[in-house]
PDB file of C-alpha atoms in Angstrom:
ATOM      1  CA  MET A 729     -56.725   7.649 -47.791  1.00 37.00           C
ATOM      2  CA  THR A 730     -54.007   4.965 -47.682  1.00 40.00           C
ATOM      3  CA  ARG A 731     -51.601   5.318 -44.784  1.00 45.00           C
ATOM      4  CA  ARG A 732     -47.986   5.229 -45.882  1.00 48.00           C
ATOM      5  CA  ARG A 733     -46.025   2.427 -44.280  1.00 51.00           C
ATOM      6  CA  ARG A 734     -42.981   3.530 -42.282  1.00 60.00           C
ATOM      7  CA  VAL A 735     -39.830   1.751 -43.453  1.00 67.00           C
ATOM      8  CA  ALA A 736     -37.073   1.282 -40.862  1.00 76.00           C
ATOM      9  CA  PRO A 737     -33.647   2.583 -41.995  1.00 84.00           C
ATOM     10  CA  LEU A 738     -32.004  -0.621 -40.724  1.00 80.00           C
ATOM     11  CA  PRO A 739     -33.085  -3.925 -42.300  1.00 79.00           C
ATOM     12  CA  ASP A 740     -33.898  -7.021 -40.267  1.00 80.00           C
ATOM     13  CA  ARG A 741     -30.776  -8.944 -39.319  1.00 79.00           C
ATOM     14  CA  ASP A 742     -31.110 -12.737 -39.220  1.00 76.00           C
ATOM     15  CA  GLY A 743     -34.844 -12.487 -38.632  1.00 83.00           C
ATOM     16  CA  VAL A 744     -34.631  -9.858 -35.879  1.00 81.00           C
ATOM     17  CA  SER A 745     -35.850  -6.311 -36.460  1.00 81.00           C
ATOM     18  CA  ALA A 746     -33.807  -3.325 -35.339  1.00 82.00           C
ATOM     19  CA  ALA A 747     -34.968  -1.797 -32.070  1.00 82.00           C
ATOM     20  CA  ARG A 748     -37.030   1.372 -32.451  1.00 87.00           C
ATOM     21  CA  VAL A 749     -36.481   3.789 -29.558  1.00 91.00           C
ATOM     22  CA  ARG A 750     -38.695   6.833 -28.993  1.00 93.00           C
ATOM     23  CA  LEU A 751     -36.653   9.616 -27.423  1.00 93.00           C
ATOM     24  CA  HIS A 752     -37.407  11.859 -24.469  1.00 94.00           C
ATOM     25  CA  GLY A 753     -35.471  14.686 -26.113  1.00 92.00           C
ATOM     26  CA  GLY A 754     -31.952  16.104 -25.889  1.00 93.00           C
ATOM     27  CA  CYS A 755     -28.560  14.566 -26.616  1.00 94.00           C
ATOM     28  CA  VAL A 756     -29.174  11.126 -28.110  1.00 93.00           C
ATOM     29  CA  TYR A 757     -25.859   9.684 -26.904  1.00 92.00           C
ATOM     30  CA  ASP A 758     -26.547  10.752 -23.306  1.00 93.00           C
ATOM     31  CA  GLU A 759     -30.094   9.427 -23.352  1.00 92.00           C
ATOM     32  CA  LEU A 760     -29.265   6.035 -24.836  1.00 91.00           C
ATOM     33  CA  THR A 761     -26.385   5.578 -22.415  1.00 91.00           C
ATOM     34  CA  ARG A 762     -28.574   6.550 -19.467  1.00 92.00           C
ATOM     35  CA  ARG A 763     -31.443   4.267 -20.488  1.00 90.00           C
ATOM     36  CA  PHE A 764     -29.630   1.259 -21.901  1.00 86.00           C
ATOM     37  CA  GLY A 765     -26.053   1.403 -20.651  1.00 87.00           C
ATOM     38  CA  GLY A 766     -22.632   1.777 -22.191  1.00 87.00           C
ATOM     39  CA  GLU A 767     -23.243  -0.669 -25.042  1.00 85.00           C
ATOM     40  CA  ALA A 768     -25.912   1.636 -26.502  1.00 87.00           C
ATOM     41  CA  GLY A 769     -23.586   4.622 -26.184  1.00 88.00           C
ATOM     42  CA  ALA A 770     -20.837   2.669 -27.905  1.00 88.00           C
ATOM     43  CA  LYS A 771     -23.165   2.008 -30.827  1.00 89.00           C
ATOM     44  CA  VAL A 772     -23.595   5.756 -31.259  1.00 90.00           C
ATOM     45  CA  LEU A 773     -19.832   6.279 -31.289  1.00 89.00           C
ATOM     46  CA  SER A 774     -19.373   3.532 -33.887  1.00 87.00           C
ATOM     47  CA  GLY A 775     -22.086   4.967 -36.189  1.00 91.00           C
ATOM     48  CA  GLU A 776     -24.554   2.129 -35.655  1.00 89.00           C
ATOM     49  CA  VAL A 777     -27.543   4.261 -34.577  1.00 91.00           C
ATOM     50  CA  LEU A 778     -29.710   5.871 -37.255  1.00 91.00           C
ATOM     51  CA  SER A 779     -32.510   8.401 -37.194  1.00 92.00           C
ATOM     52  CA  SER A 780     -35.832   7.671 -38.887  1.00 89.00           C
ATOM     53  CA  ASP A 781     -34.583   9.255 -42.140  1.00 90.00           C
ATOM     54  CA  GLY A 782     -31.399   7.169 -42.133  1.00 90.00           C
ATOM     55  CA  THR A 783     -29.040   9.836 -40.809  1.00 92.00           C
ATOM     56  CA  VAL A 784     -26.194   8.481 -38.676  1.00 93.00           C
ATOM     57  CA  ILE A 785     -26.447   9.709 -35.077  1.00 93.00           C
ATOM     58  CA  ALA A 786     -23.273  11.381 -33.804  1.00 93.00           C
ATOM     59  CA  ALA A 787     -22.080  11.818 -30.219  1.00 91.00           C
ATOM     60  CA  ASP A 788     -23.393  15.407 -30.156  1.00 92.00           C
ATOM     61  CA  THR A 789     -26.660  14.857 -32.061  1.00 94.00           C
ATOM     62  CA  VAL A 790     -29.648  16.457 -30.352  1.00 94.00           C
ATOM     63  CA  LEU A 791     -33.191  15.422 -31.256  1.00 94.00           C
ATOM     64  CA  PRO A 792     -36.533  16.626 -29.883  1.00 93.00           C
ATOM     65  CA  GLU A 793     -38.899  14.613 -27.741  1.00 94.00           C
ATOM     66  CA  GLY A 794     -40.888  12.063 -29.732  1.00 93.00           C
ATOM     67  CA  GLU A 795     -38.269  11.447 -32.425  1.00 93.00           C
ATOM     68  CA  VAL A 796     -37.159   7.861 -32.919  1.00 93.00           C
ATOM     69  CA  VAL A 797     -33.824   6.189 -33.565  1.00 92.00           C
ATOM     70  CA  TYR A 798     -32.966   2.666 -34.667  1.00 90.00           C
ATOM     71  CA  LEU A 799     -30.221   0.312 -33.558  1.00 89.00           C
ATOM     72  CA  TYR A 800     -29.551  -3.399 -33.384  1.00 84.00           C
ATOM     73  CA  ARG A 801     -29.932  -4.735 -29.882  1.00 81.00           C
ATOM     74  CA  GLU A 802     -27.532  -7.152 -28.271  1.00 79.00           C
ATOM     75  CA  LEU A 803     -29.403 -10.441 -28.162  1.00 77.00           C
ATOM     76  CA  PRO A 804     -29.982 -11.831 -24.662  1.00 77.00           C
ATOM     77  CA  ASP A 805     -29.028 -15.345 -23.651  1.00 81.00           C
ATOM     78  CA  GLU A 806     -32.181 -17.382 -24.102  1.00 88.00           C
ATOM     79  CA  VAL A 807     -33.315 -20.837 -23.115  1.00 90.00           C
ATOM     80  CA  GLU A 808     -34.347 -22.766 -26.220  1.00 93.00           C
ATOM     81  CA  VAL A 809     -38.041 -23.639 -26.329  1.00 95.00           C
ATOM     82  CA  PRO A 810     -37.864 -27.332 -27.287  1.00 95.00           C
ATOM     83  CA  PHE A 811     -41.198 -27.634 -29.106  1.00 97.00           C
ATOM     84  CA  ASP A 812     -42.126 -27.696 -32.765  1.00 96.00           C
ATOM     85  CA  LEU A 813     -44.033 -25.009 -34.661  1.00 97.00           C
ATOM     86  CA  PRO A 814     -46.184 -26.806 -37.265  1.00 97.00           C
ATOM     87  CA  VAL A 815     -47.485 -24.908 -40.283  1.00 98.00           C
ATOM     88  CA  LEU A 816     -51.247 -25.296 -40.718  1.00 98.00           C
ATOM     89  CA  HIS A 817     -51.540 -23.200 -43.883  1.00 98.00           C
ATOM     90  CA  ARG A 818     -49.259 -21.207 -46.161  1.00 97.00           C
ATOM     91  CA  ASP A 819     -49.945 -19.161 -49.288  1.00 96.00           C
ATOM     92  CA  ALA A 820     -48.654 -15.943 -50.854  1.00 95.00           C
ATOM     93  CA  ASP A 821     -50.526 -13.784 -48.320  1.00 96.00           C
ATOM     94  CA  ILE A 822     -50.763 -15.537 -44.967  1.00 97.00           C
ATOM     95  CA  LEU A 823     -49.051 -18.148 -42.833  1.00 98.00           C
ATOM     96  CA  VAL A 824     -50.951 -19.983 -40.094  1.00 98.00           C
ATOM     97  CA  VAL A 825     -49.090 -22.005 -37.472  1.00 98.00           C
ATOM     98  CA  ASP A 826     -49.898 -24.121 -34.431  1.00 98.00           C
ATOM     99  CA  LYS A 827     -47.899 -22.338 -31.727  1.00 98.00           C
ATOM    100  CA  PRO A 828     -46.651 -24.375 -28.781  1.00 98.00           C
ATOM    101  CA  HIS A 829     -46.838 -23.327 -25.155  1.00 98.00           C
ATOM    102  CA  PHE A 830     -43.889 -21.248 -23.852  1.00 97.00           C
ATOM    103  CA  LEU A 831     -43.055 -19.633 -27.213  1.00 97.00           C
ATOM    104  CA  ALA A 832     -43.738 -15.892 -27.419  1.00 95.00           C
ATOM    105  CA  THR A 833     -45.421 -14.547 -30.553  1.00 96.00           C
ATOM    106  CA  MET A 834     -42.856 -11.805 -31.218  1.00 92.00           C
ATOM    107  CA  PRO A 835     -39.751 -10.307 -29.586  1.00 87.00           C
ATOM    108  CA  ARG A 836     -40.239  -8.621 -26.268  1.00 81.00           C
ATOM    109  CA  GLY A 837     -37.939  -8.241 -23.283  1.00 74.00           C
ATOM    110  CA  SER A 838     -35.790 -11.342 -22.772  1.00 77.00           C
ATOM    111  CA  HIS A 839     -37.570 -13.303 -25.524  1.00 82.00           C
ATOM    112  CA  VAL A 840     -36.158 -12.448 -28.955  1.00 82.00           C
ATOM    113  CA  VAL A 841     -34.863 -15.382 -30.979  1.00 86.00           C
ATOM    114  CA  GLN A 842     -37.060 -17.838 -29.089  1.00 93.00           C
ATOM    115  CA  THR A 843     -40.240 -16.369 -30.536  1.00 95.00           C
ATOM    116  CA  ALA A 844     -42.572 -17.629 -33.230  1.00 96.00           C
ATOM    117  CA  LEU A 845     -41.865 -14.623 -35.457  1.00 95.00           C
ATOM    118  CA  VAL A 846     -38.063 -14.905 -35.506  1.00 93.00           C
ATOM    119  CA  ARG A 847     -38.032 -18.692 -35.749  1.00 95.00           C
ATOM    120  CA  LEU A 848     -40.406 -18.637 -38.716  1.00 97.00           C
ATOM    121  CA  ARG A 849     -38.554 -15.818 -40.494  1.00 94.00           C
ATOM    122  CA  ARG A 850     -35.366 -17.857 -40.243  1.00 92.00           C
ATOM    123  CA  GLU A 851     -36.735 -21.337 -40.929  1.00 95.00           C
ATOM    124  CA  LEU A 852     -38.988 -20.364 -43.843  1.00 96.00           C
ATOM    125  CA  ASP A 853     -36.913 -17.493 -45.256  1.00 93.00           C
ATOM    126  CA  LEU A 854     -39.768 -15.002 -44.842  1.00 94.00           C
ATOM    127  CA  PRO A 855     -38.023 -11.770 -43.782  1.00 90.00           C
ATOM    128  CA  GLU A 856     -41.175  -9.606 -43.947  1.00 92.00           C
ATOM    129  CA  LEU A 857     -43.382 -11.946 -41.945  1.00 95.00           C
ATOM    130  CA  SER A 858     -45.494 -10.145 -39.342  1.00 95.00           C
ATOM    131  CA  PRO A 859     -48.127 -11.294 -36.799  1.00 96.00           C
ATOM    132  CA  ALA A 860     -51.720 -10.286 -37.534  1.00 96.00           C
ATOM    133  CA  HIS A 861     -52.522 -10.792 -33.833  1.00 96.00           C
ATOM    134  CA  ARG A 862     -50.832 -12.196 -30.736  1.00 95.00           C
ATOM    135  CA  LEU A 863     -51.119 -15.128 -28.380  1.00 96.00           C
ATOM    136  CA  ASP A 864     -49.661 -14.995 -24.880  1.00 95.00           C
ATOM    137  CA  ARG A 865     -46.345 -16.805 -24.563  1.00 96.00           C
ATOM    138  CA  LEU A 866     -47.959 -19.456 -22.377  1.00 97.00           C
ATOM    139  CA  THR A 867     -50.988 -19.998 -24.644  1.00 98.00           C
ATOM    140  CA  ALA A 868     -50.786 -22.555 -27.456  1.00 98.00           C
ATOM    141  CA  GLY A 869     -52.724 -22.842 -30.699  1.00 98.00           C
ATOM    142  CA  VAL A 870     -53.657 -21.161 -33.945  1.00 98.00           C
ATOM    143  CA  LEU A 871     -51.643 -18.045 -34.788  1.00 98.00           C
ATOM    144  CA  LEU A 872     -51.882 -16.070 -38.061  1.00 98.00           C
ATOM    145  CA  PHE A 873     -49.103 -14.094 -39.770  1.00 98.00           C
ATOM    146  CA  THR A 874     -49.055 -11.987 -42.909  1.00 97.00           C
ATOM    147  CA  VAL A 875     -46.336 -12.674 -45.471  1.00 97.00           C
ATOM    148  CA  ARG A 876     -46.299  -9.348 -47.322  1.00 94.00           C
ATOM    149  CA  PRO A 877     -46.147  -5.984 -45.512  1.00 92.00           C
ATOM    150  CA  GLU A 878     -48.593  -4.271 -47.874  1.00 94.00           C
ATOM    151  CA  ILE A 879     -51.459  -6.529 -46.732  1.00 95.00           C
ATOM    152  CA  ARG A 880     -50.619  -6.571 -43.043  1.00 94.00           C
ATOM    153  CA  GLY A 881     -53.082  -3.839 -42.159  1.00 94.00           C
ATOM    154  CA  VAL A 882     -56.202  -5.446 -43.616  1.00 96.00           C
ATOM    155  CA  TYR A 883     -55.707  -8.627 -41.588  1.00 96.00           C
ATOM    156  CA  GLN A 884     -54.772  -6.783 -38.405  1.00 94.00           C
ATOM    157  CA  THR A 885     -57.939  -4.719 -38.833  1.00 95.00           C
ATOM    158  CA  LEU A 886     -60.042  -7.906 -38.801  1.00 95.00           C
ATOM    159  CA  PHE A 887     -58.802  -8.684 -35.309  1.00 93.00           C
ATOM    160  CA  ALA A 888     -59.000  -5.077 -34.114  1.00 91.00           C
ATOM    161  CA  ARG A 889     -62.655  -4.880 -35.174  1.00 93.00           C
ATOM    162  CA  GLY A 890     -63.583  -8.226 -33.611  1.00 92.00           C
ATOM    163  CA  GLU A 891     -64.408  -9.765 -36.982  1.00 95.00           C
ATOM    164  CA  VAL A 892     -62.481 -12.982 -36.267  1.00 96.00           C
ATOM    165  CA  ARG A 893     -64.291 -15.754 -34.389  1.00 97.00           C
ATOM    166  CA  LYS A 894     -61.853 -17.228 -31.895  1.00 97.00           C
ATOM    167  CA  VAL A 895     -62.613 -20.317 -29.831  1.00 98.00           C
ATOM    168  CA  TYR A 896     -60.391 -21.544 -27.021  1.00 98.00           C
ATOM    169  CA  LEU A 897     -60.298 -24.667 -24.909  1.00 98.00           C
ATOM    170  CA  ALA A 898     -59.215 -24.562 -21.280  1.00 98.00           C
ATOM    171  CA  ARG A 899     -58.896 -26.914 -18.350  1.00 98.00           C
ATOM    172  CA  ALA A 900     -59.811 -25.790 -14.858  1.00 98.00           C
ATOM    173  CA  GLY A 901     -61.452 -27.054 -11.703  1.00 97.00           C
ATOM    174  CA  VAL A 902     -65.170 -27.734 -11.360  1.00 97.00           C
ATOM    175  CA  ASP A 903     -67.582 -25.866  -9.096  1.00 97.00           C
ATOM    176  CA  PRO A 904     -71.177 -27.162  -9.185  1.00 96.00           C
ATOM    177  CA  ALA A 905     -72.340 -23.794  -7.845  1.00 96.00           C
ATOM    178  CA  VAL A 906     -71.277 -22.058 -11.079  1.00 97.00           C
ATOM    179  CA  ASP A 907     -74.041 -22.411 -13.650  1.00 97.00           C
ATOM    180  CA  PHE A 908     -72.786 -22.756 -17.244  1.00 98.00           C
ATOM    181  CA  PRO A 909     -73.099 -21.579 -19.953  1.00 98.00           C
ATOM    182  CA  LEU A 910     -72.621 -17.965 -18.954  1.00 98.00           C
ATOM    183  CA  THR A 911     -71.354 -14.673 -20.278  1.00 98.00           C
ATOM    184  CA  LEU A 912     -68.675 -12.820 -18.319  1.00 98.00           C
ATOM    185  CA  ARG A 913     -68.455  -9.055 -18.699  1.00 97.00           C
ATOM    186  CA  SER A 914     -66.067  -6.761 -16.822  1.00 97.00           C
ATOM    187  CA  ARG A 915     -63.577  -3.953 -17.196  1.00 97.00           C
ATOM    188  CA  ILE A 916     -60.013  -5.301 -17.407  1.00 97.00           C
ATOM    189  CA  ILE A 917     -56.890  -3.150 -17.410  1.00 95.00           C
ATOM    190  CA  LYS A 918     -53.200  -4.037 -17.652  1.00 94.00           C
ATOM    191  CA  GLU A 919     -50.528  -1.728 -16.254  1.00 93.00           C
ATOM    192  CA  ARG A 920     -46.950  -1.956 -17.503  1.00 86.00           C
ATOM    193  CA  SER A 921     -45.615  -2.151 -13.941  1.00 85.00           C
ATOM    194  CA  ARG A 922     -47.773  -5.178 -12.990  1.00 91.00           C
ATOM    195  CA  LEU A 923     -47.556  -8.741 -14.256  1.00 92.00           C
ATOM    196  CA  GLN A 924     -51.266  -9.355 -13.758  1.00 95.00           C
ATOM    197  CA  ALA A 925     -54.162  -7.723 -15.542  1.00 94.00           C
ATOM    198  CA  PHE A 926     -57.027  -6.973 -13.190  1.00 94.00           C
ATOM    199  CA  GLU A 927     -60.688  -6.033 -13.091  1.00 95.00           C
ATOM    200  CA  VAL A 928     -61.832  -2.572 -12.019  1.00 95.00           C
ATOM    201  CA  PRO A 929     -65.239  -0.921 -11.692  1.00 96.00           C
ATOM    202  CA  GLY A 930     -66.564   0.792 -14.789  1.00 95.00           C
ATOM    203  CA  GLU A 931     -67.933   0.210 -18.256  1.00 96.00           C
ATOM    204  CA  PRO A 932     -67.120  -3.364 -19.353  1.00 97.00           C
ATOM    205  CA  ASN A 933     -64.459  -3.656 -22.051  1.00 96.00           C
ATOM    206  CA  ALA A 934     -64.108  -7.459 -21.916  1.00 96.00           C
ATOM    207  CA  GLU A 935     -66.692 -10.142 -22.709  1.00 97.00           C
ATOM    208  CA  THR A 936     -66.297 -13.931 -22.741  1.00 98.00           C
ATOM    209  CA  PHE A 937     -68.885 -16.636 -23.408  1.00 98.00           C
ATOM    210  CA  ALA A 938     -67.969 -19.697 -21.326  1.00 98.00           C
ATOM    211  CA  GLU A 939     -69.275 -23.262 -21.620  1.00 98.00           C
ATOM    212  CA  HIS A 940     -68.426 -26.280 -19.488  1.00 98.00           C
ATOM    213  CA  LEU A 941     -68.047 -29.337 -21.718  1.00 97.00           C
ATOM    214  CA  GLY A 942     -67.685 -31.641 -18.738  1.00 97.00           C
ATOM    215  CA  ASP A 943     -64.893 -33.003 -16.545  1.00 96.00           C
ATOM    216  CA  GLY A 944     -63.220 -29.620 -16.181  1.00 97.00           C
ATOM    217  CA  LEU A 945     -62.936 -28.883 -19.905  1.00 98.00           C
ATOM    218  CA  TYR A 946     -64.213 -25.459 -20.953  1.00 98.00           C
ATOM    219  CA  ARG A 947     -64.908 -23.830 -24.303  1.00 98.00           C
ATOM    220  CA  LEU A 948     -64.260 -20.087 -24.159  1.00 98.00           C
ATOM    221  CA  THR A 949     -65.356 -17.672 -26.872  1.00 98.00           C
ATOM    222  CA  PRO A 950     -63.972 -14.174 -26.338  1.00 97.00           C
ATOM    223  CA  ARG A 951     -65.975 -11.358 -27.886  1.00 95.00           C
ATOM    224  CA  THR A 952     -63.258  -8.817 -27.075  1.00 94.00           C
ATOM    225  CA  GLY A 953     -59.481  -9.077 -26.876  1.00 92.00           C
ATOM    226  CA  GLN A 954     -58.145  -7.627 -23.630  1.00 94.00           C
ATOM    227  CA  THR A 955     -54.776  -8.767 -22.299  1.00 94.00           C
ATOM    228  CA  HIS A 956     -55.121 -12.035 -20.325  1.00 97.00           C
ATOM    229  CA  GLN A 957     -58.903 -11.765 -20.656  1.00 97.00           C
ATOM    230  CA  LEU A 958     -59.702 -15.489 -20.507  1.00 98.00           C
ATOM    231  CA  ARG A 959     -57.298 -16.079 -17.642  1.00 98.00           C
ATOM    232  CA  VAL A 960     -58.732 -13.182 -15.637  1.00 98.00           C
ATOM    233  CA  HIS A 961     -62.349 -14.188 -16.290  1.00 98.00           C
ATOM    234  CA  MET A 962     -61.838 -17.827 -15.337  1.00 98.00           C
ATOM    235  CA  SER A 963     -59.969 -16.807 -12.193  1.00 98.00           C
ATOM    236  CA  SER A 964     -62.800 -14.422 -11.295  1.00 97.00           C
ATOM    237  CA  LEU A 965     -65.121 -17.441 -11.172  1.00 97.00           C
ATOM    238  CA  GLY A 966     -62.816 -19.155  -8.700  1.00 97.00           C
ATOM    239  CA  LEU A 967     -61.796 -21.523 -11.516  1.00 98.00           C
ATOM    240  CA  PRO A 968     -58.283 -20.444 -12.572  1.00 98.00           C
ATOM    241  CA  ILE A 969     -56.936 -22.217 -15.643  1.00 98.00           C
ATOM    242  CA  LEU A 970     -54.668 -25.088 -14.673  1.00 98.00           C
ATOM    243  CA  GLY A 971     -50.962 -24.379 -14.952  1.00 97.00           C
ATOM    244  CA  ASP A 972     -51.399 -20.607 -14.752  1.00 97.00           C
ATOM    245  CA  PRO A 973     -48.412 -18.990 -12.971  1.00 97.00           C
ATOM    246  CA  LEU A 974     -50.096 -15.562 -12.789  1.00 96.00           C
ATOM    247  CA  TYR A 975     -53.692 -16.132 -11.676  1.00 97.00           C
ATOM    248  CA  PRO A 976     -54.875 -16.032  -9.006  1.00 96.00           C
ATOM    249  CA  GLU A 977     -51.357 -15.692  -7.513  1.00 95.00           C
ATOM    250  CA  VAL A 978     -47.991 -15.000  -9.161  1.00 95.00           C
ATOM    251  CA  ILE A 979     -45.721 -18.058  -9.051  1.00 95.00           C
ATOM    252  CA  ASP A 980     -42.026 -17.805  -9.893  1.00 94.00           C
ATOM    253  CA  VAL A 981     -41.193 -20.332 -12.610  1.00 94.00           C
ATOM    254  CA  ALA A 982     -37.659 -20.977 -13.887  1.00 94.00           C
ATOM    255  CA  PRO A 983     -37.113 -20.079 -17.581  1.00 90.00           C
ATOM    256  CA  ASP A 984     -36.136 -23.675 -18.401  1.00 93.00           C
ATOM    257  CA  ASP A 985     -39.106 -25.265 -16.610  1.00 96.00           C
ATOM    258  CA  PHE A 986     -41.508 -26.531 -19.291  1.00 96.00           C
ATOM    259  CA  SER A 987     -43.135 -29.121 -17.038  1.00 95.00           C
ATOM    260  CA  THR A 988     -46.453 -27.371 -16.399  1.00 96.00           C
ATOM    261  CA  PRO A 989     -47.968 -25.776 -19.511  1.00 97.00           C
ATOM    262  CA  LEU A 990     -50.896 -23.440 -19.138  1.00 98.00           C
ATOM    263  CA  GLN A 991     -53.981 -25.438 -20.065  1.00 98.00           C
ATOM    264  CA  LEU A 992     -55.253 -22.886 -22.575  1.00 98.00           C
ATOM    265  CA  LEU A 993     -55.432 -23.526 -26.313  1.00 98.00           C
ATOM    266  CA  SER A 994     -56.474 -21.308 -29.197  1.00 98.00           C
ATOM    267  CA  ARG A 995     -58.476 -24.046 -30.880  1.00 98.00           C
ATOM    268  CA  THR A 996     -59.968 -22.295 -33.935  1.00 98.00           C
ATOM    269  CA  LEU A 997     -59.795 -19.065 -35.928  1.00 98.00           C
ATOM    270  CA  GLU A 998     -62.567 -18.298 -38.404  1.00 98.00           C
ATOM    271  CA  PHE A 999     -63.102 -15.220 -40.589  1.00 97.00           C
ATOM    272  CA  ASP A1000     -64.014 -13.938 -44.026  1.00 97.00           C
ATOM    273  CA  ASP A1001     -60.778 -13.355 -45.899  1.00 96.00           C
ATOM    274  CA  PRO A1002     -60.496  -9.601 -46.628  1.00 95.00           C
ATOM    275  CA  LEU A1003     -58.712 -10.230 -49.945  1.00 95.00           C
ATOM    276  CA  THR A1004     -60.608 -13.175 -51.417  1.00 93.00           C
ATOM    277  CA  GLY A1005     -63.928 -13.064 -49.569  1.00 95.00           C
ATOM    278  CA  GLU A1006     -63.761 -16.789 -48.832  1.00 95.00           C
ATOM    279  CA  ARG A1007     -64.574 -18.187 -45.418  1.00 97.00           C
ATOM    280  CA  ARG A1008     -61.401 -19.291 -43.663  1.00 97.00           C
ATOM    281  CA  ARG A1009     -61.275 -21.703 -40.737  1.00 98.00           C
ATOM    282  CA  PHE A1010     -58.091 -22.973 -39.113  1.00 98.00           C
ATOM    283  CA  VAL A1011     -58.010 -25.620 -36.384  1.00 98.00           C
ATOM    284  CA  SER A1012     -55.221 -26.488 -33.956  1.00 98.00           C
ATOM    285  CA  GLY A1013     -54.011 -30.060 -33.917  1.00 97.00           C
ATOM    286  CA  ARG A1014     -52.908 -29.773 -30.309  1.00 96.00           C
ATOM    287  CA  VAL A1015     -54.852 -31.134 -27.341  1.00 94.00           C
ATOM    288  CA  LEU A1016     -54.922 -30.218 -23.681  1.00 94.00           C
ATOM    289  CA  ASP A1017     -54.265 -32.796 -21.008  1.00 80.00           C
ATOM    290  CA  GLY A1018     -57.111 -35.278 -21.186  1.00 59.00           C
ATOM    291  CA  ALA A1019     -59.080 -33.261 -23.779  1.00 56.00           C
ATOM    292  CA  SER A1020     -60.636 -34.651 -26.945  1.00 53.00           C
ATOM    293  CA  PRO A1021     -59.248 -33.203 -30.209  1.00 52.00           C
ATOM    294  CA  THR A1022     -62.841 -32.716 -31.419  1.00 56.00           C
ATOM    295  CA  SER A1023     -64.019 -30.625 -28.457  1.00 57.00           C
ATOM    296  CA  ALA A1024     -64.474 -27.437 -30.502  1.00 59.00           C
TER     297      ALA A1024
END
């Protein structure tokens, strides 16, 4: 059975999607004002907030818990990320880019316009572009988007099922007592209230194959896709990835400080294309500090 795609009642505006807010229930005006301040309430009064069926929300509209409304957010002031976003491949179905460090994949929190998704929608005039997977803001390398919404699901499913071979390069310290290659398995969880993901006892949900290529250069092949998995696993060895402001300790870094990039690179993506059946392989042209471009 094909799942029907939900269409937002507000179109994207200059590459930025309308915010989708799930309600706790009750008067919509009161809730939006309480959660997001007077600007959100003002949008209700000016008829700028719509329900999922396109109905304009009024000041006295009451909706049950779990319903959603849409509105355009006020864009935050953002520091421009001064790095290019090269296209590795483009066709009618997919777009593959070489994401720089410090650029988020898609809007979240204070990063909206300065994200790969919004920049590409604007620069390439691709309003329905969508990420098939994500890279952390601080991680560079190969990132795949779908061009048409009707095929988004089949590519996202490849990543969800672990059918994409991903290889990363990382730079870290060297400990002769750690015997490579090795496979790291643990249970990693990420709580919304904490910046760091962390390991807990229990059934492993994260697996990484790690190889030391010499001189502090590592090839990491994740077999699962937990948040910050590679960063957590390397830190657990006592070999945190160089330039990491979260592991093992949180370091406060100014938004305009691009001087110390995380030494983690999504080097290759490889998979069987779900539409054509052909084997696809995309390789980043970026290098880490002191790393050979042919290391993976």
